[in-house]
Tab-separated table of C-alpha atoms in Angstrom:
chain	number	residue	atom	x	y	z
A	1	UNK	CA	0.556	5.991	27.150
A	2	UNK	CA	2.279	6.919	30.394
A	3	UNK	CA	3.328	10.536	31.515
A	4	UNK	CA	6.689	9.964	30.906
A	5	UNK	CA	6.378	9.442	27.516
A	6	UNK	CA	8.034	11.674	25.423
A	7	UNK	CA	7.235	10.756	21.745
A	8	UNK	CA	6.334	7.646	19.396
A	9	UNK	CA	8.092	5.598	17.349
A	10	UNK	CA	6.749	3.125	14.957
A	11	UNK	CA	8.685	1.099	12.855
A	12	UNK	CA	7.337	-1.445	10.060
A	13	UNK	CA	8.510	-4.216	7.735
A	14	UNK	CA	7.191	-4.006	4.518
A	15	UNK	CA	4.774	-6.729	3.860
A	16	UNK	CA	5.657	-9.905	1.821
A	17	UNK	CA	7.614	-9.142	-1.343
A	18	UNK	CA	7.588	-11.304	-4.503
A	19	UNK	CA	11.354	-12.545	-3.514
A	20	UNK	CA	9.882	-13.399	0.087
A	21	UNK	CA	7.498	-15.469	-1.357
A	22	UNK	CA	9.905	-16.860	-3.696
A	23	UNK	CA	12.611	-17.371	-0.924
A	24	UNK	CA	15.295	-15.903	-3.066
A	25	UNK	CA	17.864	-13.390	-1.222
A	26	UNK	CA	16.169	-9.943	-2.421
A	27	UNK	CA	18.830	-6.807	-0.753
A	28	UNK	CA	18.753	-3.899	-3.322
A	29	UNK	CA	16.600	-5.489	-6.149
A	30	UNK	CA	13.426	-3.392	-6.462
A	31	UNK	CA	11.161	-5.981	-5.919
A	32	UNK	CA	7.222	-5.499	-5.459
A	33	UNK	CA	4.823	-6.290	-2.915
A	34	UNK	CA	2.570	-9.666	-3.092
A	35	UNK	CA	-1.001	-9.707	-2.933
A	36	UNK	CA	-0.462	-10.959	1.038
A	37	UNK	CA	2.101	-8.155	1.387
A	38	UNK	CA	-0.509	-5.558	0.384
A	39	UNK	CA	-3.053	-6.991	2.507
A	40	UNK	CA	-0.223	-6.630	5.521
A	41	UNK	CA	0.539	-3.085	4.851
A	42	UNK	CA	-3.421	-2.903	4.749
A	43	UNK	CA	-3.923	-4.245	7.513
A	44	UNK	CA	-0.999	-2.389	9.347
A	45	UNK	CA	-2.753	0.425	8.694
A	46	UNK	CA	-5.978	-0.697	10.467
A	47	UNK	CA	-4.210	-1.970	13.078
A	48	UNK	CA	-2.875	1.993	14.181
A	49	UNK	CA	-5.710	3.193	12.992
A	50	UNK	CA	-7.326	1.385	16.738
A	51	UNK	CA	-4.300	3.323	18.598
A	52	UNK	CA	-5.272	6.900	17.498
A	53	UNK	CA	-1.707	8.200	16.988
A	54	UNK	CA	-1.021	10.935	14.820
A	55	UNK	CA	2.181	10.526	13.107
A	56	UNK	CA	4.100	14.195	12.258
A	57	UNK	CA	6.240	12.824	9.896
A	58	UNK	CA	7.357	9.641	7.783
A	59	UNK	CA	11.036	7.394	6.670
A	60	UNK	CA	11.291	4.755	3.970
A	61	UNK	CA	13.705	3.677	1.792
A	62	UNK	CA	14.478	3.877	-1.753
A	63	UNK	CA	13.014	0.385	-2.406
A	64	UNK	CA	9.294	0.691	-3.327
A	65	UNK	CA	7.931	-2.860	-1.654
A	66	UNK	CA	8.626	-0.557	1.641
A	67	UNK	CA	7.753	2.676	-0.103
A	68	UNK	CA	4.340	1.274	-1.169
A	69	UNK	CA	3.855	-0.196	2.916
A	70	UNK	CA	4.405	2.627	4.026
A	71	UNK	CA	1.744	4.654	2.038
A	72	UNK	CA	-1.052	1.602	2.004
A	73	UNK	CA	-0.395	1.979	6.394
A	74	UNK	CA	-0.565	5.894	5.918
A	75	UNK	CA	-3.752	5.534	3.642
A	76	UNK	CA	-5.300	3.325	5.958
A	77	UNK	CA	-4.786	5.789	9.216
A	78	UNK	CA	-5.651	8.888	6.522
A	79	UNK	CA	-2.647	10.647	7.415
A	80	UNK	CA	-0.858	10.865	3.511
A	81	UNK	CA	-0.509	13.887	4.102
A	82	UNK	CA	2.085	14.210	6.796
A	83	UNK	CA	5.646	14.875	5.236
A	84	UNK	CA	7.812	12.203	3.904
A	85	UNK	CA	11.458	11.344	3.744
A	86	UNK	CA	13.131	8.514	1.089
A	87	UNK	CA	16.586	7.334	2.594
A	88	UNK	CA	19.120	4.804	0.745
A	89	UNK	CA	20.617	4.467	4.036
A	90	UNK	CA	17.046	2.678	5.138
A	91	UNK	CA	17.496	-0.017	2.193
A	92	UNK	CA	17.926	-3.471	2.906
A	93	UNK	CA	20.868	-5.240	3.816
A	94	UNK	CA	22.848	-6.069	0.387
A	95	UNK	CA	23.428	-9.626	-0.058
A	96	UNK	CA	26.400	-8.902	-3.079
A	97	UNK	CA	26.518	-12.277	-4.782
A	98	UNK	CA	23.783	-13.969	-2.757
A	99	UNK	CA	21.079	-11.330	-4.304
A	100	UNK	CA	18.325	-13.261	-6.440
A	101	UNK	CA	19.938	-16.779	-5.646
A	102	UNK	CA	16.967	-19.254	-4.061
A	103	UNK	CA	18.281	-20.032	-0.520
A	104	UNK	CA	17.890	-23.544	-0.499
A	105	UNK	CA	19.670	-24.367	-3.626
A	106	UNK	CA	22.133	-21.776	-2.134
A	107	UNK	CA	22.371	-24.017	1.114
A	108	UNK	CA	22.645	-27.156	-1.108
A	109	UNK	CA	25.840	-25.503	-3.116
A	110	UNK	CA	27.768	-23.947	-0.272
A	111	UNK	CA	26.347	-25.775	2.657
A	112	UNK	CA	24.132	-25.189	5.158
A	113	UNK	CA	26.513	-23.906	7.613
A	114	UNK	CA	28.466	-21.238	5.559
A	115	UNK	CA	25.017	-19.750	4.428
A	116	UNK	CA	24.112	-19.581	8.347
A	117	UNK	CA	26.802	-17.574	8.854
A	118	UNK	CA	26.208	-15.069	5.909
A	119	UNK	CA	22.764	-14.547	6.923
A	120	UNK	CA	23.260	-14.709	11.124
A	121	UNK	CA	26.511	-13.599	11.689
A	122	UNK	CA	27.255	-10.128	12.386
A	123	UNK	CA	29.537	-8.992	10.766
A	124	UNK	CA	30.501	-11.647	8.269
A	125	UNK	CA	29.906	-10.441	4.666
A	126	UNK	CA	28.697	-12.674	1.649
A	127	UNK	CA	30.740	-12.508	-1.683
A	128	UNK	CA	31.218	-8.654	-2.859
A	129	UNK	CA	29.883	-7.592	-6.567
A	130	UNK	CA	31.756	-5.854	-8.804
A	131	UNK	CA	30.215	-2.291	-9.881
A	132	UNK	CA	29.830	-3.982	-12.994
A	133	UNK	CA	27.095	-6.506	-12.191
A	134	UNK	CA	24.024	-6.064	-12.695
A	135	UNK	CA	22.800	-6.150	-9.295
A	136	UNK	CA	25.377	-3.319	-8.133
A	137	UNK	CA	23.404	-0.096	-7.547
A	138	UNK	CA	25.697	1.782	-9.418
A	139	UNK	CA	24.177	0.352	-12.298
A	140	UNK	CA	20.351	1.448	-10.710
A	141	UNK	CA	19.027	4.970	-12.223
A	142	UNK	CA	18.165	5.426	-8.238
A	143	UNK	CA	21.511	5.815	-7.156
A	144	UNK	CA	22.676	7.318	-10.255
A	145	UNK	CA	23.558	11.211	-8.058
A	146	UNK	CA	25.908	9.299	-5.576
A	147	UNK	CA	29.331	8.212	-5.768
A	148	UNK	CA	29.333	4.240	-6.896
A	149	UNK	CA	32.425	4.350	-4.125
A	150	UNK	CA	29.318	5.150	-1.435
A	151	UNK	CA	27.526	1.611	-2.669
A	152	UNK	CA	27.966	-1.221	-1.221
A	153	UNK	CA	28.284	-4.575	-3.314
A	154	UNK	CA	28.002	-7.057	-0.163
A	155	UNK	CA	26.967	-6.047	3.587
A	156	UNK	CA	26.855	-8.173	6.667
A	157	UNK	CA	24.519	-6.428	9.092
A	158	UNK	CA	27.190	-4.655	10.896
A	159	UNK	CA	27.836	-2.910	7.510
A	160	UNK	CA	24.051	-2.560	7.321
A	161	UNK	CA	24.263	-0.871	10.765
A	162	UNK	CA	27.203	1.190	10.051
A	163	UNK	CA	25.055	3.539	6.964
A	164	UNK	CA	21.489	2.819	9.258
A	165	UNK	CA	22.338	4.465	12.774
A	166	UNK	CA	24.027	7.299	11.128
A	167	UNK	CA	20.870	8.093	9.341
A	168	UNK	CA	19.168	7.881	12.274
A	169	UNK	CA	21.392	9.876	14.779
A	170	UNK	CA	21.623	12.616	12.205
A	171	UNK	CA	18.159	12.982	10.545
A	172	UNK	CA	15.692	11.121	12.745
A	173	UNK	CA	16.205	11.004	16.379
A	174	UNK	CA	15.714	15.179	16.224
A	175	UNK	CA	12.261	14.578	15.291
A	176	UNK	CA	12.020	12.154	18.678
A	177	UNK	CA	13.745	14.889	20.891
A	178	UNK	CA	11.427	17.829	19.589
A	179	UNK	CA	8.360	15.067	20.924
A	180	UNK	CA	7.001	14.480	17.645
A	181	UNK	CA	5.795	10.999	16.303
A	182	UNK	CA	7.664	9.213	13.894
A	183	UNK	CA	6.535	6.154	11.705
A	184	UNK	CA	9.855	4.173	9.523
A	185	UNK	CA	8.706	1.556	6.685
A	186	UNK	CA	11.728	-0.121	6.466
A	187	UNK	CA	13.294	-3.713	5.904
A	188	UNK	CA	14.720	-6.714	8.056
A	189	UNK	CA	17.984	-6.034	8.714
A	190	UNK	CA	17.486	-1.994	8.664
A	191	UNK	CA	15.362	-2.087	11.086
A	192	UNK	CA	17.220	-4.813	13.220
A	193	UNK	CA	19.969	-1.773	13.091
A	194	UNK	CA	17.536	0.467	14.781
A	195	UNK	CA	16.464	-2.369	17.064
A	196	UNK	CA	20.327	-3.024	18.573
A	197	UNK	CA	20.602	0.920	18.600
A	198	UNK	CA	17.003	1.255	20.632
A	199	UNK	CA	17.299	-1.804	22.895
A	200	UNK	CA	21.246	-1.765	23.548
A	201	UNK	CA	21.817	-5.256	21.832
A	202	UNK	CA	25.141	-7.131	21.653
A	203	UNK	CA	26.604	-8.051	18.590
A	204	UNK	CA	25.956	-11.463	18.809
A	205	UNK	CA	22.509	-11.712	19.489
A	206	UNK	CA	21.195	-8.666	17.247
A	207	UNK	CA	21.155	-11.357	14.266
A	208	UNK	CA	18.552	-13.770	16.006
A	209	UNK	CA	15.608	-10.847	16.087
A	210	UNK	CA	13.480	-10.971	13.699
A	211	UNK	CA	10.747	-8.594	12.026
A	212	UNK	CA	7.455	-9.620	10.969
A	213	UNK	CA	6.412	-8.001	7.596
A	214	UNK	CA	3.670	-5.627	7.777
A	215	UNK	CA	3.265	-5.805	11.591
A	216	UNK	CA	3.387	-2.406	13.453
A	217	UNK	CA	6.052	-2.407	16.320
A	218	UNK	CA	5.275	0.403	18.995
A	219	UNK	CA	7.531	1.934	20.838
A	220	UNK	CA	7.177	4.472	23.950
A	221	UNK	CA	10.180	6.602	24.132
A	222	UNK	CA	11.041	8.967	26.752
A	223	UNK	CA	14.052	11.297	28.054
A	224	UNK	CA	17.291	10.792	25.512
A	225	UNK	CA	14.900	8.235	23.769
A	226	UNK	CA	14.812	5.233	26.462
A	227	UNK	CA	12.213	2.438	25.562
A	228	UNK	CA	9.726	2.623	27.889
A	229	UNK	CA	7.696	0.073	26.099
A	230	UNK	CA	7.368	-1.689	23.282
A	231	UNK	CA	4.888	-4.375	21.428
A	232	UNK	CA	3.948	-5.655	18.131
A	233	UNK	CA	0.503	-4.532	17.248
A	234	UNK	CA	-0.779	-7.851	15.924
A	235	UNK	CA	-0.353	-10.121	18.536
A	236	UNK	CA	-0.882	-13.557	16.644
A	237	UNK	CA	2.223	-12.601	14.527
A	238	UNK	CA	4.439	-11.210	16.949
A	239	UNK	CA	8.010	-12.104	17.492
A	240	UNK	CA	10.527	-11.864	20.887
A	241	UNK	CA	11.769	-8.288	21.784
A	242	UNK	CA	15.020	-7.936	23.437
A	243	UNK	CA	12.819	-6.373	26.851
């Protein structure tokens, strides 16, 4: 860590969820982790634990396949015991009438092309729910103390990043400007909010980034939170940062 470093950031996909492994389009459904997806938040956790940080305090969303990452990582550096926040904001991108659907036999009813562009476009939404459906959150106990008009029933990731850097600007980056070291357990397209927000990327390449599950990715922030560096922490499973 270099002089000018002025706190830590850590931000982690949660590992493999049933859905993943199922290739179904998961969003807002509470799905769990897999047996691989434990052993990635396990072995996220080992993978700090070699960098020595000490975290002073902890994000995740409402969804407990990144709820559960996030404490199997914190277990494995034994630091449960820092303070930790739960954020809808943080949830997954919500695929409205995509959610549950298998996304080749979605690709082999609406083509290959139109499903492209719901999932890497950026700001192209798939079909909107009704706050009827089941899959609406209005109809989850979770979200049962906000207004359903709050929900959404369909995001494209601009929508995503519209609800995910707000968070952020107003409850996170305080922690990064005081110097302390934050850790997020998050999901794809949350954290590819955070990743256009960090790195300055344009619309139309934010979509093409992707986040392993259950790999650590470190950043080095300094003044106004610049990136002053940033890497995966397993190398084999890394993917391309916009630096």
């Amino acid at each position: 860590m270099t002089t000018d470093v002025k706190s830590t950031l850590v931000l982690v996909r949660h590992g493999q969820s049933v859905w993943n492994q199922e290739n179904r389009f998961t969003g807002w459904v509470d799905v769990g982790l897999t047996a691989q997806g434990t052993r990635e938040a396990k072995k996220a956790g080992k993978l700090l634990a070699k960098e020595g940080l000490r975290f002073d305090i902890a994000f995740t969303s409402f969804q407990k396949r990144a709820i559960k990452t996030l404490w199997l990582t914190l277990e494995g550096i034994d630091q449960m015991y820092i303070p930790e926040t739960k954020a809808w904001q943080l949830n997954e991108r919500h695929y409205g009438g995509l959610t549950g659907l298998n996304k080749d036999e979605t690709k082999a009813k609406h083509g290959e092309e139109q499903v492209h562009i719901w999932r890497r476009s950026f700001d192209v939404p798939p079909p909107q729910i009704d706050t009827d459906n089941d899959y609406h959150p209005a109809n989850d106990p979770k979200y049962a103390a906000y207004d359903p008009a709050i929900l959404p029933g369909g995001e494209s990731l601009k929508m995503t990043t519209e609800r995910v850097l707000p968070y952020f600007n107003g409850q996170i980056r305080q922690f990064l400007e005081a110097g302390s070291n934050v850790i997020i357990s998050a999901h794809g397209n949350s954290l590819r909010a955070l990743m256009k927000d960090l790195f300055q990327v344009a619309d139309e390449d934010i979509p093409g980034f992707e986040f392993p599950t259950g790999n650590p990715l470190l950043l080095e922030l300094g003044e106004h939170q610049k990136v002053l560096s940033a890497r995966y922490l397993d190398e084999k499973r890394k993917k391309p940062l916009p630096m």
